Amino acid sequence: DIVMTQTPLSSPVTLGQPASISCRSSQSLVHSDGNTYLSWLQQRPGQPPRLLIYKISNRFSGVPDRFSGSGAGTDFTLKISRVEAEDVGVYYCMQATQFPLTFGGGTKVEIK
Amino acid sequence: QLQLQESGPGLVKPSETLSLTCTVSGGSISSSSYYWGWIRQPPGKGLEWIGSIYYSGSTYYNPSLKSRVTISVDTSKNQFSLKLSSVTAADTAVYYCALLADYWGQGTLVTVSS
């Protein structure tokens, strides 16, 4: 199984300031079709997960452009350029390159 | 827009079978070349993938649950289903159905208790 490791566990951020979350996979996420199936999900308190970013850096429909994804191979990053109050929640990376699909442990973003 | 809704009992007795159904609206379950899936989240914990079914009917299961899981699709009802047998308290969780990973249902809490 591919193990997904996220850091930090928790990220207290001042409103309007940037936030960054790292995700590392135990092996390369490059699929044989050339795509890298690394996604980022946001889970607000009491809500289901919501897709933010797919294939490393593509924003899903309706996702604000303050969210961006980058990386390659085994190292990936989600950045929030200016944190807003509605961004509070837990963020997960997820790989769909290989079964079983696996998730990172989550990073809690909270306001200082 | 695609919407998914889980349904099924919220309480299941130990050793019995958990059965949930996901009803898809706003699109056909057999028209997308994507994986439909089930994911669960124990209270206060992270996400665990249970298994997926391709629109063609092929299934893929988490090895840790494979011996107890069955996922099936009913295209006539635009639904797919999850069965998890021999449940224990460790299977207590919010269960989500999803068109991985684009669209998610609201989730349904299933508690395993006598």
Tab-separated table of C-alpha atoms in Angstrom:
chain	number	residue	atom	x	y	z
A	1	ASP	CA	0.000	0.000	0.000
A	2	ILE	CA	1.126	3.576	-0.641
A	3	VAL	CA	1.485	5.449	2.631
A	4	MET	CA	0.617	9.150	2.549
A	5	THR	CA	2.277	11.313	5.211
A	6	GLN	CA	1.064	14.847	5.851
A	7	THR	CA	2.770	17.613	7.789
A	8	PRO	CA	2.085	19.513	9.901
A	9	LEU	CA	-0.622	17.881	11.968
A	10	SER	CA	-2.010	21.278	12.847
A	11	SER	CA	-1.520	24.726	11.329
A	12	PRO	CA	-2.654	27.794	13.296
A	13	VAL	CA	-2.813	30.686	10.855
A	14	THR	CA	-3.611	34.384	11.104
A	15	LEU	CA	-6.461	35.528	8.854
A	16	GLY	CA	-5.087	36.881	5.586
A	17	GLN	CA	-1.787	35.047	5.968
A	18	PRO	CA	-0.647	32.087	3.838
A	19	ALA	CA	-0.738	28.443	4.847
A	20	SER	CA	1.100	25.475	3.418
A	21	ILE	CA	0.547	21.738	3.847
A	22	SER	CA	2.949	19.046	2.760
A	23	CYS	CA	2.126	15.525	1.638
A	24	ARG	CA	4.685	12.828	0.937
A	25	SER	CA	3.967	9.428	-0.576
A	26	SER	CA	5.958	6.263	0.140
A	27	GLN	CA	6.398	5.680	-3.590
A	28	SER	CA	6.008	7.609	-6.804
A	29	LEU	CA	2.442	8.535	-7.716
A	30	VAL	CA	3.131	8.689	-11.454
A	31	HIS	CA	0.671	6.322	-13.119
A	32	SER	CA	1.564	4.228	-16.151
A	33	ASP	CA	-0.689	6.556	-18.182
A	34	GLY	CA	1.611	9.472	-17.308
A	35	ASN	CA	-0.801	11.177	-14.926
A	36	THR	CA	-0.220	11.699	-11.209
A	37	TYR	CA	-3.426	11.065	-9.304
A	38	LEU	CA	-2.835	13.186	-6.240
A	39	SER	CA	-5.823	15.116	-4.899
A	40	TRP	CA	-6.439	17.488	-2.016
A	41	LEU	CA	-9.686	17.444	-0.058
A	42	GLN	CA	-11.101	19.906	2.464
A	43	GLN	CA	-13.384	18.832	5.283
A	44	ARG	CA	-15.062	21.643	7.161
A	45	PRO	CA	-16.428	20.849	10.640
A	46	GLY	CA	-19.508	18.647	10.398
A	47	GLN	CA	-19.307	18.448	6.610
A	48	PRO	CA	-18.320	15.736	4.118
A	49	PRO	CA	-14.994	16.056	2.321
A	50	ARG	CA	-14.918	18.335	-0.707
A	51	LEU	CA	-12.505	18.078	-3.631
A	52	LEU	CA	-10.215	21.103	-3.975
A	53	ILE	CA	-7.373	19.994	-6.248
A	54	TYR	CA	-6.950	16.995	-8.566
A	55	LYS	CA	-3.929	15.677	-10.473
A	56	ILE	CA	-1.523	17.737	-8.336
A	57	SER	CA	-2.497	21.231	-9.419
A	58	ASN	CA	-5.924	21.399	-11.081
A	59	ARG	CA	-8.542	23.332	-9.147
A	60	PHE	CA	-11.957	21.674	-9.094
A	61	SER	CA	-15.038	23.600	-10.200
A	62	GLY	CA	-15.899	26.479	-7.878
A	63	VAL	CA	-12.679	26.321	-5.834
A	64	PRO	CA	-11.240	29.792	-5.113
A	65	ASP	CA	-7.930	30.610	-6.751
A	66	ARG	CA	-6.294	31.219	-3.369
A	67	PHE	CA	-5.906	27.416	-3.273
A	68	SER	CA	-3.049	25.979	-5.304
A	69	GLY	CA	-1.315	22.632	-5.547
A	70	SER	CA	2.174	21.723	-6.663
A	71	GLY	CA	4.706	18.943	-6.574
A	72	ALA	CA	5.814	15.858	-8.418
A	73	GLY	CA	6.732	12.226	-7.839
A	74	THR	CA	6.461	11.750	-4.089
A	75	ASP	CA	6.344	15.300	-2.707
A	76	PHE	CA	3.316	17.551	-2.922
A	77	THR	CA	2.145	20.824	-1.417
A	78	LEU	CA	-1.170	22.577	-0.948
A	79	LYS	CA	-0.977	26.328	-0.453
A	80	ILE	CA	-3.611	28.792	0.645
A	81	SER	CA	-2.416	32.240	-0.361
A	82	ARG	CA	-4.546	34.179	2.139
A	83	VAL	CA	-6.468	32.192	4.721
A	84	GLU	CA	-10.092	33.135	5.242
A	85	ALA	CA	-12.381	32.125	8.105
A	86	GLU	CA	-14.241	29.647	5.861
A	87	ASP	CA	-10.991	27.736	5.252
A	88	VAL	CA	-11.014	26.316	8.783
A	89	GLY	CA	-11.136	22.539	8.695
A	90	VAL	CA	-9.078	19.436	8.040
A	91	TYR	CA	-7.242	18.964	4.764
A	92	TYR	CA	-6.401	15.547	3.335
A	93	CYS	CA	-4.229	14.446	0.466
A	94	MET	CA	-5.343	11.348	-1.373
A	95	GLN	CA	-3.695	9.136	-3.983
A	96	ALA	CA	-5.660	7.311	-6.652
A	97	THR	CA	-2.696	6.091	-8.697
A	98	GLN	CA	-2.803	2.617	-7.218
A	99	PHE	CA	-5.317	0.497	-5.348
A	100	PRO	CA	-5.891	0.562	-2.449
A	101	LEU	CA	-6.639	4.269	-2.536
A	102	THR	CA	-5.048	5.905	0.484
A	103	PHE	CA	-5.356	9.179	2.366
A	104	GLY	CA	-2.981	11.261	4.404
A	105	GLY	CA	-3.724	11.559	8.103
A	106	GLY	CA	-5.055	15.085	7.755
A	107	THR	CA	-3.890	18.602	8.650
A	108	LYS	CA	-6.083	20.802	10.793
A	109	VAL	CA	-6.122	24.447	9.732
A	110	GLU	CA	-7.321	26.782	12.451
A	111	ILE	CA	-7.290	30.509	13.028
A	112	LYS	CA	-4.859	31.925	15.592
B	1	GLN	CA	-24.926	18.877	-10.707
B	2	LEU	CA	-24.296	15.352	-9.551
B	3	GLN	CA	-25.696	14.515	-6.107
B	4	LEU	CA	-25.219	11.403	-4.004
B	5	GLN	CA	-27.260	10.294	-1.004
B	6	GLU	CA	-26.535	7.425	1.353
B	7	SER	CA	-29.349	5.472	2.972
B	8	GLY	CA	-29.566	2.531	5.328
B	9	PRO	CA	-29.868	1.555	8.999
B	10	GLY	CA	-28.044	3.749	11.489
B	11	LEU	CA	-27.683	0.926	13.994
B	12	VAL	CA	-26.362	-2.566	13.300
B	13	LYS	CA	-25.798	-5.375	15.794
B	14	PRO	CA	-22.374	-6.978	16.170
B	15	SER	CA	-21.775	-9.948	13.837
B	16	GLU	CA	-24.534	-8.797	11.474
B	17	THR	CA	-24.227	-7.281	8.002
B	18	LEU	CA	-24.153	-3.546	7.388
B	19	SER	CA	-26.035	-2.598	4.214
B	20	LEU	CA	-26.021	0.864	2.652
B	21	THR	CA	-27.261	2.238	-0.640
B	22	CYS	CA	-26.095	5.294	-2.521
B	23	THR	CA	-28.622	6.959	-4.821
B	24	VAL	CA	-27.171	9.099	-7.586
B	25	SER	CA	-29.093	11.990	-9.119
B	26	GLY	CA	-28.199	14.580	-11.721
B	27	GLY	CA	-26.399	12.046	-13.881
B	28	SER	CA	-26.338	8.409	-14.934
B	29	ILE	CA	-24.304	5.951	-12.921
B	30	SER	CA	-23.436	4.032	-16.072
B	31	SER	CA	-22.363	6.988	-18.190
B	32	SER	CA	-19.232	8.073	-16.365
B	33	SER	CA	-15.892	6.419	-16.862
B	34	TYR	CA	-15.111	6.989	-13.202
B	35	TYR	CA	-14.988	4.964	-10.047
B	36	TRP	CA	-17.887	5.058	-7.606
B	37	GLY	CA	-16.757	4.313	-4.121
B	38	TRP	CA	-17.354	3.960	-0.416
B	39	ILE	CA	-15.195	5.653	2.204
B	40	ARG	CA	-15.630	5.658	5.951
B	41	GLN	CA	-14.532	7.868	8.815
B	42	PRO	CA	-14.599	6.657	12.425
B	43	PRO	CA	-15.647	9.385	14.878
B	44	GLY	CA	-12.842	11.908	15.272
B	45	LYS	CA	-10.518	10.048	12.889
B	46	GLY	CA	-9.352	10.150	9.287
B	47	LEU	CA	-10.670	8.743	6.026
B	48	GLU	CA	-10.459	5.085	5.002
B	49	TRP	CA	-11.235	3.854	1.515
B	50	ILE	CA	-13.456	0.764	1.596
B	51	GLY	CA	-13.770	-0.057	-2.078
B	52	SER	CA	-14.785	1.080	-5.536
B	53	ILE	CA	-16.819	-0.092	-8.460
B	54	TYR	CA	-16.162	0.983	-12.004
B	55	TYR	CA	-19.105	1.940	-14.178
B	56	SER	CA	-18.521	-1.333	-16.050
B	57	GLY	CA	-19.004	-3.345	-12.846
B	58	SER	CA	-15.378	-4.140	-11.966
B	59	THR	CA	-14.769	-3.952	-8.236
B	60	TYR	CA	-11.734	-3.117	-6.104
B	61	TYR	CA	-11.625	-3.543	-2.350
B	62	ASN	CA	-9.367	-2.473	0.481
B	63	PRO	CA	-7.351	-5.608	1.354
B	64	SER	CA	-7.961	-4.960	5.048
B	65	LEU	CA	-11.725	-5.353	4.495
B	66	LYS	CA	-11.841	-7.475	1.357
B	67	SER	CA	-13.083	-10.665	2.991
B	68	ARG	CA	-16.139	-8.833	4.379
B	69	VAL	CA	-17.036	-6.319	1.645
B	70	THR	CA	-19.278	-6.477	-1.385
B	71	ILE	CA	-20.025	-3.470	-3.599
B	72	SER	CA	-22.597	-3.746	-6.354
B	73	VAL	CA	-24.377	-1.466	-8.792
B	74	ASP	CA	-27.989	-1.308	-9.948
B	75	THR	CA	-28.035	0.794	-13.087
B	76	SER	CA	-31.839	0.566	-13.401
B	77	LYS	CA	-32.188	2.431	-10.101
B	78	ASN	CA	-29.055	4.592	-10.533
B	79	GLN	CA	-27.740	3.208	-7.260
B	80	PHE	CA	-24.746	1.374	-5.900
B	81	SER	CA	-24.568	-0.508	-2.641
B	82	LEU	CA	-22.240	-1.599	0.123
B	83	LYS	CA	-22.454	-4.721	2.241
B	84	LEU	CA	-20.027	-5.242	5.113
B	85	SER	CA	-20.433	-8.519	6.962
B	86	SER	CA	-19.524	-9.639	10.491
B	87	VAL	CA	-19.381	-6.102	11.833
B	88	THR	CA	-17.845	-5.141	15.175
B	89	ALA	CA	-17.669	-1.903	17.141
B	90	ALA	CA	-14.579	-1.017	15.112
B	91	ASP	CA	-16.836	-0.598	12.075
B	92	THR	CA	-18.705	2.282	13.713
B	93	ALA	CA	-18.151	5.237	11.408
B	94	VAL	CA	-19.658	7.801	9.083
B	95	TYR	CA	-19.944	6.080	5.723
B	96	TYR	CA	-19.668	8.201	2.577
B	97	CYS	CA	-20.421	7.283	-0.997
B	98	ALA	CA	-18.589	9.225	-3.663
B	99	LEU	CA	-17.775	9.612	-7.304
B	100	LEU	CA	-14.121	9.512	-6.430
B	101	ALA	CA	-13.047	12.040	-5.514
B	102	ASP	CA	-15.128	14.684	-7.227
B	103	TYR	CA	-18.529	14.401	-5.568
B	104	TRP	CA	-19.407	13.110	-2.120
B	105	GLY	CA	-22.615	12.270	-0.311
B	106	GLN	CA	-23.389	13.874	3.029
B	107	GLY	CA	-22.478	10.684	4.862
B	108	THR	CA	-24.443	8.465	7.197
B	109	LEU	CA	-23.420	7.448	10.698
B	110	VAL	CA	-23.572	3.726	11.312
B	111	THR	CA	-23.182	2.546	14.881
B	112	VAL	CA	-22.443	-1.075	15.677
B	113	SER	CA	-23.926	-1.936	19.049
B	114	SER	CA	-26.183	-4.489	20.643
